[in-house]
Short mmCIF file of C-alpha atoms in Angstrom, two decimals:
data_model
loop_
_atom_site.label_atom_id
_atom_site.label_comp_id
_atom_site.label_asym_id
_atom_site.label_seq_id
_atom_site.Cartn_x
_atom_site.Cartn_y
_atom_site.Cartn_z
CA UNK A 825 -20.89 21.09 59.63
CA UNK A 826 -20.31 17.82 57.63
CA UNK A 827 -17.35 16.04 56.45
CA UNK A 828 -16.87 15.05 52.87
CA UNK A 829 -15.58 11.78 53.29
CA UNK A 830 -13.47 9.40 50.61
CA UNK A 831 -16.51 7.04 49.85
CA UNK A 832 -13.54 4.18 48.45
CA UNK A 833 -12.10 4.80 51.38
CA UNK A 834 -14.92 4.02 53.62
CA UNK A 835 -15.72 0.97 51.53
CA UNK A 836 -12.01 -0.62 51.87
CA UNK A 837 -12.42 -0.01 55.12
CA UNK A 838 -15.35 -1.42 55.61
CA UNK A 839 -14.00 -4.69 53.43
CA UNK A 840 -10.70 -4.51 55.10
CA UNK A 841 -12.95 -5.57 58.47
CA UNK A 842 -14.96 -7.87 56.95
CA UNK A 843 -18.40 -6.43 57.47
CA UNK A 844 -21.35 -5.89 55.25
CA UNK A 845 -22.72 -2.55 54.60
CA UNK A 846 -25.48 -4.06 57.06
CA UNK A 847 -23.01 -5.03 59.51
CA UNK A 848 -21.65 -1.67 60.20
CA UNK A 849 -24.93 -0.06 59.90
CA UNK A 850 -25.72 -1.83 62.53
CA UNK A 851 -22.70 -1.49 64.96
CA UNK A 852 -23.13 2.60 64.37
CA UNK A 853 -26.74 2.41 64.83
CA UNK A 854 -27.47 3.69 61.24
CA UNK A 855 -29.94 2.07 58.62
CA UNK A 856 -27.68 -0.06 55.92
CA UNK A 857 -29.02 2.69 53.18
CA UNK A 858 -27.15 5.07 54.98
CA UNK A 859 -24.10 3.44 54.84
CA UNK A 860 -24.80 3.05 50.93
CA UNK A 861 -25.26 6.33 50.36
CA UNK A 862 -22.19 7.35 51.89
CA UNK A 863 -20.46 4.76 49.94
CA UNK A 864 -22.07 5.74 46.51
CA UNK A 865 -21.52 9.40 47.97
CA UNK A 866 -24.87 10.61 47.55
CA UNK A 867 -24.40 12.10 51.34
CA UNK A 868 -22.14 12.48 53.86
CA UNK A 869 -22.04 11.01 57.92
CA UNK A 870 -22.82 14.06 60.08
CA UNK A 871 -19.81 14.46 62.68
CA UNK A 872 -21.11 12.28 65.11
CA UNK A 873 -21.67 9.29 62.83
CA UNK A 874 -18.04 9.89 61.73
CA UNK A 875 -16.66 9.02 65.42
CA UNK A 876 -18.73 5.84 65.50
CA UNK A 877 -17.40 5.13 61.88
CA UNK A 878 -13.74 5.31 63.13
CA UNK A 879 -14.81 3.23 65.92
CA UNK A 880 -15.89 0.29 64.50
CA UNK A 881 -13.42 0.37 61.10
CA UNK A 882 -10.58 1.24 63.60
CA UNK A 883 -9.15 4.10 62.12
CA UNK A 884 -8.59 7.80 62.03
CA UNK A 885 -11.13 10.20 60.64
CA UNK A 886 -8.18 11.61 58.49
CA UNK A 887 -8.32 7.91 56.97
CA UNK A 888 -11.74 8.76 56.05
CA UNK A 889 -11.54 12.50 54.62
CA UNK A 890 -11.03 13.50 51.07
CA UNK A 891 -7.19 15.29 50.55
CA UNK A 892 -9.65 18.37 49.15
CA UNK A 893 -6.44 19.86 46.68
CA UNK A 894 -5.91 23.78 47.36
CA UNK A 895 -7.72 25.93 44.08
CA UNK A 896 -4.71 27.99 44.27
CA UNK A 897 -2.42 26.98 41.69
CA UNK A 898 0.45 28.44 43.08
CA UNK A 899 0.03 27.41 46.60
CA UNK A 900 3.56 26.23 48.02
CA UNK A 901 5.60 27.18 44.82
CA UNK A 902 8.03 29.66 46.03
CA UNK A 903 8.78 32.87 43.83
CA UNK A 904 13.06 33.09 44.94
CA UNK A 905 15.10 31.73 42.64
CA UNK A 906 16.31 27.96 43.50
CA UNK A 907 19.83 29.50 44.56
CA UNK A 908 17.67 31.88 46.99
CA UNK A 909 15.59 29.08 47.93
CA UNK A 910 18.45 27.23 48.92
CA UNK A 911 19.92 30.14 51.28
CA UNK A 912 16.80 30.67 52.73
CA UNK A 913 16.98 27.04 53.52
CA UNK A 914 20.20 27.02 55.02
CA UNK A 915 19.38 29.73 57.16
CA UNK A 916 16.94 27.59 58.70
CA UNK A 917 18.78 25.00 59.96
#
């Protein structure tokens, strides 16, 4: 399985540190056209490149992934009423 990563993501990261798409190639032991094609998101790192990624930009793979939004358009919108929303709220606590 592959991630689909946030290519401007990857590429502020990368600035953020400094390096050239070269550079990091290099520290993750990946040709520098990988790196571009990540970056122009032509492909995406398998899992493993992903680790060594967050490795050498410092960060968190979750700093890396796309927020993918949910195709349901009514995904988190309750169907209550607000003033039944706001029982079932209070209940809660």
């Amino acid at each position: 399985m592959y991630l689909v990563l946030d290519m401007a993501t990857l590429r502020a990261l990368r600035q953020l540190k400094n390096l050239t798409q070269k550079e990091l190639a290099e520290k993750i032991g990946v040709s520098k056209q990988h790196v571009s094609s990540w970056e122009r998101g032509q492909f995406n790192p398998s899992p493993s490149s992903v680790r060594k990624l967050c490795r050498a930009l410092h960060c968190k793979r979750e700093e890396l992934e796309f927020n993918i939004p949910d195709t349901n358009p009514l995904a988190g919108v309750s169907c209550l009423p607000v003033a039944e929303r706001q029982m079932e709220r209070d209940s809660m606590i």
